[in-house]
mmCIF file of C-alpha atoms in Angstrom:
data_model
loop_
_atom_site.group_PDB
_atom_site.id
_atom_site.type_symbol
_atom_site.label_atom_id
_atom_site.label_comp_id
_atom_site.label_asym_id
_atom_site.label_seq_id
_atom_site.Cartn_x
_atom_site.Cartn_y
_atom_site.Cartn_z
ATOM 1 C CA MET A 1 27.806 163.462 -83.290
ATOM 2 C CA THR A 2 31.444 163.709 -84.392
ATOM 3 C CA PHE A 3 33.674 160.642 -84.500
ATOM 4 C CA GLU A 4 35.655 161.989 -81.516
ATOM 5 C CA GLU A 5 32.450 162.476 -79.469
ATOM 6 C CA PHE A 6 31.439 158.929 -80.409
ATOM 7 C CA ILE A 7 34.732 157.548 -79.064
ATOM 8 C CA LEU A 8 34.506 159.642 -75.873
ATOM 9 C CA GLU A 9 30.971 158.407 -75.175
ATOM 10 C CA ALA A 10 32.106 154.797 -75.481
ATOM 11 C CA ARG A 11 34.996 155.547 -73.111
ATOM 12 C CA GLU A 12 32.591 157.044 -70.564
ATOM 13 C CA MET A 13 30.658 153.763 -70.631
ATOM 14 C CA GLY A 14 33.860 151.918 -69.701
ATOM 15 C CA ALA A 15 34.033 150.152 -73.072
ATOM 16 C CA SER A 16 37.201 148.358 -74.115
ATOM 17 C CA ASP A 17 36.254 147.821 -77.789
ATOM 18 C CA ILE A 18 33.888 149.215 -80.430
ATOM 19 C CA HIS A 19 32.660 147.137 -83.388
ATOM 20 C CA LEU A 20 31.519 149.155 -86.421
ATOM 21 C CA THR A 21 30.005 147.089 -89.233
ATOM 22 C CA VAL A 22 28.185 148.192 -92.367
ATOM 23 C CA GLY A 23 24.790 146.502 -92.304
ATOM 24 C CA ALA A 24 24.761 145.732 -88.561
ATOM 25 C CA PRO A 25 24.228 147.600 -85.260
ATOM 26 C CA THR A 26 27.278 149.195 -83.641
ATOM 27 C CA VAL A 27 28.227 147.307 -80.466
ATOM 28 C CA VAL A 28 30.705 147.869 -77.644
ATOM 29 C CA ARG A 29 32.408 145.492 -75.226
ATOM 30 C CA VAL A 30 32.001 146.445 -71.558
ATOM 31 C CA ASN A 31 33.516 144.203 -68.851
ATOM 32 C CA GLY A 32 34.034 141.488 -71.436
ATOM 33 C CA GLU A 33 30.423 141.446 -72.696
ATOM 34 C CA LEU A 34 29.145 142.851 -76.010
ATOM 35 C CA GLN A 35 26.166 145.230 -75.893
ATOM 36 C CA LYS A 36 24.346 147.322 -78.466
ATOM 37 C CA PHE A 37 25.600 150.915 -78.599
ATOM 38 C CA LYS A 38 24.179 152.902 -81.530
ATOM 39 C CA ASP A 39 22.133 152.555 -84.689
ATOM 40 C CA PHE A 40 23.877 154.286 -87.568
ATOM 41 C CA SER A 41 22.939 154.138 -91.234
ATOM 42 C CA ASP A 42 25.151 152.081 -93.545
ATOM 43 C CA VAL A 43 26.283 155.279 -95.259
ATOM 44 C CA VAL A 44 27.406 156.826 -91.943
ATOM 45 C CA VAL A 45 29.260 153.676 -90.833
ATOM 46 C CA ASN A 46 31.000 153.329 -94.206
ATOM 47 C CA ARG A 47 31.984 157.011 -94.236
ATOM 48 C CA THR A 48 33.175 156.875 -90.603
ATOM 49 C CA ILE A 49 35.467 153.913 -91.224
ATOM 50 C CA LEU A 50 36.960 155.453 -94.373
ATOM 51 C CA SER A 51 37.467 158.784 -92.578
ATOM 52 C CA ILE A 52 40.070 157.277 -90.224
ATOM 53 C CA LEU A 53 42.163 155.835 -93.083
ATOM 54 C CA ASN A 54 44.790 157.706 -95.049
ATOM 55 C CA ALA A 55 45.040 157.368 -98.840
ATOM 56 C CA GLU A 56 47.659 154.602 -98.691
ATOM 57 C CA GLN A 57 45.632 152.554 -96.186
ATOM 58 C CA GLU A 58 42.480 152.976 -98.259
ATOM 59 C CA GLN A 59 44.331 151.721 -101.328
ATOM 60 C CA LEU A 60 45.611 148.674 -99.399
ATOM 61 C CA LEU A 61 42.063 147.953 -98.231
ATOM 62 C CA THR A 62 40.736 147.965 -101.807
ATOM 63 C CA THR A 63 43.360 145.350 -102.770
ATOM 64 C CA GLY A 64 42.166 142.904 -100.099
ATOM 65 C CA ASN A 65 44.420 143.811 -97.176
ATOM 66 C CA ASP A 66 43.337 144.248 -93.558
ATOM 67 C CA ILE A 67 44.612 147.481 -92.011
ATOM 68 C CA ASP A 68 46.165 147.753 -88.509
ATOM 69 C CA PHE A 69 47.044 151.131 -87.030
ATOM 70 C CA SER A 70 46.611 153.369 -83.999
ATOM 71 C CA PHE A 71 45.353 156.933 -83.720
ATOM 72 C CA GLN A 72 45.144 159.594 -81.033
ATOM 73 C CA LEU A 73 42.358 162.002 -80.079
ATOM 74 C CA GLU A 74 43.054 165.653 -79.325
ATOM 75 C CA ASN A 75 42.943 164.894 -75.587
ATOM 76 C CA GLY A 76 45.733 162.312 -75.999
ATOM 77 C CA ALA A 77 43.522 159.199 -75.770
ATOM 78 C CA ARG A 78 44.861 156.432 -78.013
ATOM 79 C CA GLN A 79 43.009 153.764 -79.972
ATOM 80 C CA ARG A 80 44.170 150.631 -81.812
ATOM 81 C CA VAL A 81 42.203 149.863 -84.987
ATOM 82 C CA ASN A 82 41.759 146.909 -87.335
ATOM 83 C CA VAL A 83 39.781 147.585 -90.541
ATOM 84 C CA PHE A 84 38.641 144.647 -92.683
ATOM 85 C CA ARG A 85 35.958 143.468 -95.092
ATOM 86 C CA GLN A 86 33.313 140.852 -94.335
ATOM 87 C CA SER A 87 30.612 139.695 -96.757
ATOM 88 C CA GLY A 88 31.909 142.377 -99.100
ATOM 89 C CA LYS A 89 31.214 145.178 -96.606
ATOM 90 C CA LEU A 90 33.473 147.316 -94.430
ATOM 91 C CA ALA A 91 33.934 146.616 -90.721
ATOM 92 C CA CYS A 92 36.359 147.673 -88.036
ATOM 93 C CA CYS A 93 37.245 146.945 -84.441
ATOM 94 C CA ILE A 94 38.527 149.831 -82.317
ATOM 95 C CA ARG A 95 40.396 148.968 -79.094
ATOM 96 C CA LEU A 96 40.187 151.848 -76.620
ATOM 97 C CA LEU A 97 43.542 152.074 -74.888
ATOM 98 C CA ASN A 98 44.073 153.548 -71.457
ATOM 99 C CA ASP A 99 45.181 157.179 -71.485
ATOM 100 C CA ASN A 100 47.730 156.579 -68.724
ATOM 101 C CA ILE A 101 49.968 153.612 -68.067
ATOM 102 C CA PRO A 102 48.821 152.033 -64.778
ATOM 103 C CA THR A 103 51.371 150.960 -62.177
ATOM 104 C CA LEU A 104 51.812 147.352 -61.097
ATOM 105 C CA GLU A 105 50.287 148.362 -57.742
ATOM 106 C CA GLU A 106 47.232 149.937 -59.399
ATOM 107 C CA LEU A 107 46.703 146.718 -61.360
ATOM 108 C CA LYS A 108 46.997 144.787 -58.044
ATOM 109 C CA LEU A 109 49.641 142.527 -59.555
ATOM 110 C CA PRO A 110 51.897 140.481 -57.256
ATOM 111 C CA SER A 111 55.336 141.793 -56.256
ATOM 112 C CA VAL A 112 57.082 139.021 -58.203
ATOM 113 C CA LEU A 113 56.338 140.982 -61.413
ATOM 114 C CA ALA A 114 58.399 143.909 -60.105
ATOM 115 C CA GLU A 115 61.150 141.423 -59.235
ATOM 116 C CA LEU A 116 61.080 140.089 -62.805
ATOM 117 C CA ALA A 117 61.265 143.667 -64.121
ATOM 118 C CA GLU A 118 64.467 144.175 -62.128
ATOM 119 C CA LYS A 119 66.299 141.306 -63.873
ATOM 120 C CA LYS A 120 69.219 142.453 -66.004
ATOM 121 C CA ARG A 121 69.052 139.740 -68.672
ATOM 122 C CA GLY A 122 66.985 136.802 -69.855
ATOM 123 C CA LEU A 123 63.565 136.124 -71.394
ATOM 124 C CA ILE A 124 60.226 136.990 -69.746
ATOM 125 C CA LEU A 125 56.960 136.112 -71.473
ATOM 126 C CA ILE A 126 53.523 137.635 -70.849
ATOM 127 C CA THR A 127 50.857 135.357 -72.293
ATOM 128 C CA GLY A 128 47.113 134.955 -72.543
ATOM 129 C CA PRO A 129 44.248 134.995 -75.038
ATOM 130 C CA THR A 130 43.304 138.117 -77.004
ATOM 131 C CA GLY A 131 41.790 140.747 -74.716
ATOM 132 C CA SER A 132 43.349 139.328 -71.542
ATOM 133 C CA GLY A 133 45.252 142.508 -70.679
ATOM 134 C CA LYS A 134 48.719 141.386 -71.781
ATOM 135 C CA SER A 135 49.598 144.784 -73.256
ATOM 136 C CA THR A 136 48.524 146.617 -70.105
ATOM 137 C CA THR A 137 50.540 144.333 -67.818
ATOM 138 C CA LEU A 138 53.565 144.573 -70.084
ATOM 139 C CA SER A 139 53.348 148.361 -70.259
ATOM 140 C CA ALA A 140 53.192 148.551 -66.448
ATOM 141 C CA ILE A 141 56.334 146.390 -66.198
ATOM 142 C CA VAL A 142 58.214 148.466 -68.794
ATOM 143 C CA ASP A 143 57.185 151.719 -67.116
ATOM 144 C CA HIS A 144 58.384 150.316 -63.778
ATOM 145 C CA ILE A 145 61.805 149.854 -65.397
ATOM 146 C CA ASN A 146 61.547 153.334 -66.919
ATOM 147 C CA LYS A 147 61.006 154.882 -63.469
ATOM 148 C CA THR A 148 63.613 152.871 -61.580
ATOM 149 C CA ARG A 149 66.572 152.202 -63.891
ATOM 150 C CA ALA A 150 68.829 154.278 -66.158
ATOM 151 C CA CYS A 151 68.873 152.007 -69.215
ATOM 152 C CA HIS A 152 68.007 151.903 -72.925
ATOM 153 C CA ILE A 153 64.609 150.347 -73.743
ATOM 154 C CA ILE A 154 63.584 149.473 -77.312
ATOM 155 C CA THR A 155 59.983 148.436 -77.963
ATOM 156 C CA ILE A 156 58.877 146.741 -81.191
ATOM 157 C CA GLU A 157 55.089 146.934 -81.548
ATOM 158 C CA ASP A 158 52.319 146.406 -84.095
ATOM 159 C CA PRO A 159 50.939 149.000 -83.599
ATOM 160 C CA ILE A 160 52.274 151.107 -80.693
ATOM 161 C CA GLU A 161 49.650 151.052 -77.955
ATOM 162 C CA TYR A 162 51.054 152.991 -75.003
ATOM 163 C CA ARG A 163 53.349 155.992 -75.315
ATOM 164 C CA TYR A 164 55.973 156.139 -72.555
ATOM 165 C CA VAL A 165 57.165 159.389 -71.024
ATOM 166 C CA GLN A 166 60.915 159.027 -70.552
ATOM 167 C CA ASP A 167 61.974 159.080 -66.911
ATOM 168 C CA LYS A 168 65.239 157.411 -65.885
ATOM 169 C CA ALA A 169 65.332 155.288 -69.026
ATOM 170 C CA THR A 170 65.897 156.237 -72.652
ATOM 171 C CA ILE A 171 63.048 154.703 -74.672
ATOM 172 C CA HIS A 172 62.711 154.181 -78.418
ATOM 173 C CA GLN A 173 59.378 152.825 -79.670
ATOM 174 C CA ARG A 174 59.336 151.295 -83.158
ATOM 175 C CA GLU A 175 56.118 150.502 -85.013
ATOM 176 C CA ILE A 176 55.857 147.692 -87.566
ATOM 177 C CA GLY A 177 54.943 149.032 -90.990
ATOM 178 C CA LYS A 178 55.785 152.612 -90.069
ATOM 179 C CA ASP A 179 59.303 152.582 -88.593
ATOM 180 C CA VAL A 180 60.424 149.084 -89.504
ATOM 181 C CA PRO A 181 59.123 146.332 -91.850
ATOM 182 C CA SER A 182 58.927 143.354 -89.462
ATOM 183 C CA PHE A 183 59.605 142.076 -85.945
ATOM 184 C CA SER A 184 62.592 140.032 -87.092
ATOM 185 C CA TYR A 185 64.138 142.992 -88.953
ATOM 186 C CA ALA A 186 63.625 145.240 -85.923
ATOM 187 C CA LEU A 187 65.189 142.649 -83.600
ATOM 188 C CA ARG A 188 68.286 142.341 -85.777
ATOM 189 C CA SER A 189 68.623 146.120 -85.799
ATOM 190 C CA ALA A 190 67.994 146.360 -82.054
ATOM 191 C CA LEU A 191 71.099 144.318 -81.299
ATOM 192 C CA ARG A 192 73.172 147.050 -82.988
ATOM 193 C CA GLU A 193 71.427 149.855 -81.062
ATOM 194 C CA ASP A 194 72.933 149.288 -77.600
ATOM 195 C CA PRO A 195 69.719 148.158 -75.838
ATOM 196 C CA ASP A 196 69.425 146.940 -72.256
ATOM 197 C CA VAL A 197 65.741 145.992 -72.509
ATOM 198 C CA ILE A 198 63.846 144.862 -75.627
ATOM 199 C CA LEU A 199 60.074 144.464 -75.820
ATOM 200 C CA VAL A 200 58.807 142.277 -78.671
ATOM 201 C CA GLY A 201 55.092 142.991 -79.162
ATOM 202 C CA GLU A 202 54.351 139.524 -80.493
ATOM 203 C CA MET A 203 56.520 136.449 -81.014
ATOM 204 C CA ARG A 204 54.699 135.109 -84.068
ATOM 205 C CA ASP A 205 57.185 132.875 -85.864
ATOM 206 C CA TYR A 206 60.393 130.888 -85.553
ATOM 207 C CA GLU A 207 62.625 133.679 -86.847
ATOM 208 C CA THR A 208 61.313 136.189 -84.288
ATOM 209 C CA ILE A 209 61.430 133.631 -81.446
ATOM 210 C CA SER A 210 64.980 132.598 -82.371
ATOM 211 C CA LEU A 211 66.213 136.206 -82.510
ATOM 212 C CA ALA A 212 64.497 137.036 -79.199
ATOM 213 C CA MET A 213 66.182 134.065 -77.509
ATOM 214 C CA THR A 214 69.548 135.065 -78.981
ATOM 215 C CA ALA A 215 69.088 138.615 -77.687
ATOM 216 C CA ALA A 216 68.246 137.276 -74.212
ATOM 217 C CA GLU A 217 71.215 134.901 -74.321
ATOM 218 C CA THR A 218 73.639 137.688 -75.252
ATOM 219 C CA GLY A 219 72.934 139.727 -72.138
ATOM 220 C CA HIS A 220 69.710 141.654 -72.783
ATOM 221 C CA LEU A 221 66.416 141.568 -70.894
ATOM 222 C CA VAL A 222 63.759 140.581 -73.455
ATOM 223 C CA PHE A 223 59.996 140.714 -72.967
ATOM 224 C CA GLY A 224 57.638 139.021 -75.392
ATOM 225 C CA THR A 225 53.982 138.043 -75.706
ATOM 226 C CA LEU A 226 52.343 134.845 -76.921
ATOM 227 C CA HIS A 227 48.688 133.814 -77.278
ATOM 228 C CA THR A 228 48.961 130.828 -74.943
ATOM 229 C CA SER A 229 46.769 130.113 -71.931
ATOM 230 C CA SER A 230 49.181 128.435 -69.512
ATOM 231 C CA ALA A 231 52.856 128.464 -68.556
ATOM 232 C CA ALA A 232 53.433 124.873 -69.682
ATOM 233 C CA GLN A 233 51.729 125.529 -73.025
ATOM 234 C CA THR A 234 53.983 128.565 -73.502
ATOM 235 C CA ILE A 235 57.150 126.485 -73.151
ATOM 236 C CA ASP A 236 55.771 123.919 -75.600
ATOM 237 C CA ARG A 237 54.796 126.647 -78.095
ATOM 238 C CA ILE A 238 58.314 128.131 -78.061
ATOM 239 C CA ILE A 239 59.929 124.742 -78.700
ATOM 240 C CA ASP A 240 57.314 123.602 -81.248
ATOM 241 C CA ALA A 241 57.883 126.779 -83.287
ATOM 242 C CA CYS A 242 61.420 125.574 -83.986
ATOM 243 C CA PRO A 243 62.224 123.096 -86.785
ATOM 244 C CA PRO A 244 62.532 119.502 -85.477
ATOM 245 C CA HIS A 245 66.323 119.444 -85.966
ATOM 246 C CA ALA A 246 66.702 122.623 -83.867
ATOM 247 C CA GLN A 247 64.379 121.774 -80.982
ATOM 248 C CA GLU A 248 66.965 120.153 -78.706
ATOM 249 C CA GLN A 249 69.255 123.153 -79.031
ATOM 250 C CA ALA A 250 66.306 125.547 -78.510
ATOM 251 C CA ARG A 251 65.340 123.687 -75.344
ATOM 252 C CA ALA A 252 68.855 124.092 -73.914
ATOM 253 C CA GLN A 253 68.978 127.727 -75.028
ATOM 254 C CA LEU A 254 65.592 128.503 -73.450
ATOM 255 C CA ALA A 255 66.589 126.802 -70.193
ATOM 256 C CA ASN A 256 69.713 128.973 -69.970
ATOM 257 C CA MET A 257 68.007 132.341 -70.301
ATOM 258 C CA PHE A 258 64.472 131.694 -69.027
ATOM 259 C CA GLN A 259 63.359 134.121 -66.299
ATOM 260 C CA GLY A 260 59.616 133.643 -66.171
ATOM 261 C CA VAL A 261 56.162 133.317 -67.717
ATOM 262 C CA VAL A 262 53.135 135.282 -66.563
ATOM 263 C CA SER A 263 49.995 133.810 -68.117
ATOM 264 C CA GLN A 264 46.858 135.799 -67.433
ATOM 265 C CA THR A 265 43.147 135.866 -68.075
ATOM 266 C CA LEU A 266 40.598 138.516 -67.107
ATOM 267 C CA VAL A 267 37.659 137.325 -64.992
ATOM 268 C CA PRO A 268 34.557 139.306 -63.882
ATOM 269 C CA THR A 269 34.604 140.757 -60.370
ATOM 270 C CA ALA A 270 31.968 139.820 -57.795
ATOM 271 C CA ASP A 271 30.424 143.303 -57.819
ATOM 272 C CA GLY A 272 29.822 143.082 -61.583
ATOM 273 C CA LYS A 273 31.584 146.395 -62.160
ATOM 274 C CA GLY A 274 34.756 145.236 -63.843
ATOM 275 C CA ARG A 275 37.293 142.476 -64.374
ATOM 276 C CA THR A 276 40.443 141.401 -62.583
ATOM 277 C CA ALA A 277 43.467 139.378 -63.679
ATOM 278 C CA ALA A 278 43.803 135.739 -62.643
ATOM 279 C CA LEU A 279 47.457 134.765 -63.107
ATOM 280 C CA GLU A 280 49.598 131.710 -63.575
ATOM 281 C CA ILE A 281 53.230 132.509 -62.757
ATOM 282 C CA LEU A 282 56.267 130.363 -63.457
ATOM 283 C CA THR A 283 59.690 131.718 -62.496
ATOM 284 C CA GLY A 284 63.085 130.600 -63.740
ATOM 285 C CA THR A 285 64.346 128.631 -60.751
ATOM 286 C CA ASP A 286 67.005 125.955 -61.203
ATOM 287 C CA ALA A 287 64.287 123.288 -60.889
ATOM 288 C CA VAL A 288 62.184 124.892 -63.633
ATOM 289 C CA LYS A 289 65.174 125.322 -65.945
ATOM 290 C CA ASN A 290 66.024 121.663 -65.455
ATOM 291 C CA LEU A 291 62.464 120.642 -66.401
ATOM 292 C CA ILE A 292 62.772 122.695 -69.605
ATOM 293 C CA ARG A 293 66.192 121.242 -70.401
ATOM 294 C CA THR A 294 65.046 117.625 -69.867
ATOM 295 C CA ASN A 295 61.648 118.131 -71.580
ATOM 296 C CA LYS A 296 59.575 117.320 -68.484
ATOM 297 C CA ILE A 297 56.964 120.028 -69.121
ATOM 298 C CA PRO A 298 54.026 118.075 -67.557
ATOM 299 C CA GLN A 299 55.772 118.420 -64.174
ATOM 300 C CA MET A 300 55.531 122.249 -64.329
ATOM 301 C CA GLU A 301 52.152 122.243 -62.557
ATOM 302 C CA THR A 302 53.558 120.478 -59.488
ATOM 303 C CA THR A 303 56.584 122.779 -59.453
ATOM 304 C CA MET A 304 54.344 125.878 -59.552
ATOM 305 C CA GLN A 305 52.204 124.529 -56.714
ATOM 306 C CA ALA A 306 55.322 124.060 -54.584
ATOM 307 C CA GLY A 307 56.980 127.330 -55.637
ATOM 308 C CA ALA A 308 54.927 129.914 -53.731
ATOM 309 C CA ARG A 309 58.062 131.173 -51.975
ATOM 310 C CA GLN A 310 59.567 132.054 -55.365
ATOM 311 C CA GLY A 311 56.360 133.888 -56.395
ATOM 312 C CA MET A 312 54.930 131.022 -58.440
ATOM 313 C CA CYS A 313 51.250 130.115 -58.568
ATOM 314 C CA THR A 314 48.873 128.122 -60.749
ATOM 315 C CA LEU A 315 45.704 129.578 -62.255
ATOM 316 C CA GLN A 316 43.799 127.416 -59.754
ATOM 317 C CA ASP A 317 45.715 128.990 -56.832
ATOM 318 C CA SER A 318 45.087 132.487 -58.202
ATOM 319 C CA LEU A 319 41.338 131.916 -58.537
ATOM 320 C CA VAL A 320 41.103 130.534 -54.983
ATOM 321 C CA ARG A 321 43.003 133.562 -53.677
ATOM 322 C CA LEU A 322 40.672 135.955 -55.506
ATOM 323 C CA TYR A 323 37.642 134.116 -54.111
ATOM 324 C CA LYS A 324 38.995 134.261 -50.543
ATOM 325 C CA ARG A 325 39.381 138.036 -50.899
ATOM 326 C CA ASN A 326 35.764 138.283 -52.129
ATOM 327 C CA THR A 327 37.091 139.735 -55.402
ATOM 328 C CA ILE A 328 35.324 137.088 -57.510
ATOM 329 C CA SER A 329 32.259 134.923 -56.946
ATOM 330 C CA TYR A 330 32.104 131.161 -56.389
ATOM 331 C CA GLU A 331 30.493 130.768 -59.824
ATOM 332 C CA THR A 332 33.294 132.693 -61.548
ATOM 333 C CA ALA A 333 36.003 130.662 -59.810
ATOM 334 C CA MET A 334 34.301 127.457 -60.949
ATOM 335 C CA GLU A 335 33.765 128.713 -64.502
ATOM 336 C CA TYR A 336 37.445 129.541 -65.084
ATOM 337 C CA ALA A 337 38.931 126.630 -63.104
ATOM 338 C CA PRO A 338 41.115 124.237 -65.154
ATOM 339 C CA ASP A 339 40.096 121.380 -62.785
ATOM 340 C CA LYS A 340 36.531 121.930 -61.537
ATOM 341 C CA THR A 341 36.551 118.996 -59.096
ATOM 342 C CA GLU A 342 39.717 120.200 -57.360
ATOM 343 C CA MET A 343 38.468 123.784 -57.415
ATOM 344 C CA GLU A 344 35.219 122.826 -55.699
ATOM 345 C CA LYS A 345 37.199 121.070 -52.944
ATOM 346 C CA ALA A 346 39.491 124.109 -52.520
ATOM 347 C CA LEU A 347 36.607 126.574 -52.368
ATOM 348 C CA ARG A 348 34.682 124.466 -49.851
ATOM 349 C CA THR A 349 37.802 124.174 -47.689
ATOM 350 C CA SER A 350 38.367 127.941 -47.815
ATOM 351 C CA ALA A 351 34.725 128.499 -46.816
ATOM 352 C CA GLY A 352 35.073 126.115 -43.879
ATOM 353 C CA PHE A 353 32.808 123.365 -45.246
#
């Protein structure tokens, strides 16, 4: 079996990730669960991992570095790869990316995401834990802009996951380590490249966060991702990343340009055949901006509960909605509920008990 055939077989299974480890069975993740895939000898696994590295990457690996990159099969299918050492042996994780960028409708995402995509300026954050589908949601939003608006989009990614086909928009995709040394460097450059929309693959540090907020404040629409699990936690993370002396100014700055947070997690569907996104959505209404400005983050939950007309919802609301549509089971709704007592009451009410 060639390496390409190996990848294609995993794709046919519906896998999202492959784990290759010298000295252990090869496993794949399907619908969020790991399962055994193949038994390869240590020699084959070692040779397979090294075969996807170029000479420079192999040299970096021998000096103790982890390697991040993406590669493409002959049929156009793209993969994101991380190669590392564990217990002195080689291992790698291969994320199998979708061949085509899905639309917001195909992802069954609410219309408020299209409304956020149509903003002309400000900061929009897509958040969630690793493997929660942030990149897919973000790519669908960016491609919506690409198909509906004549503008200049710059993406800054590590590595590039989805390749856009230019439609109405002009798109430049920059990869960290290949086209540009860092997110902060790329953001500084982006402001001199006449962008309308900037996508920041990951807002990892204060410098990147500060530059992203400045870009949003100076009239650009900026999208970013964070590994946070709720809208309120996202606001806190942004402010906490700033030095103590700069936090008050950052709070005022964020309040001025904030457009929304979409925090998502993938939950198993009732039929057991896949996963669907449960969302928490906070939009930049005057009330929300005032809560940010006055540091009343704990009140965000109440504001989201009351903000359905503006497209807002809590994770709890989203799970109840998915249960009512028979998309997820009672057990799944309870498992992912932030407040299990309140969730049980809501589910019983929706079932007529």
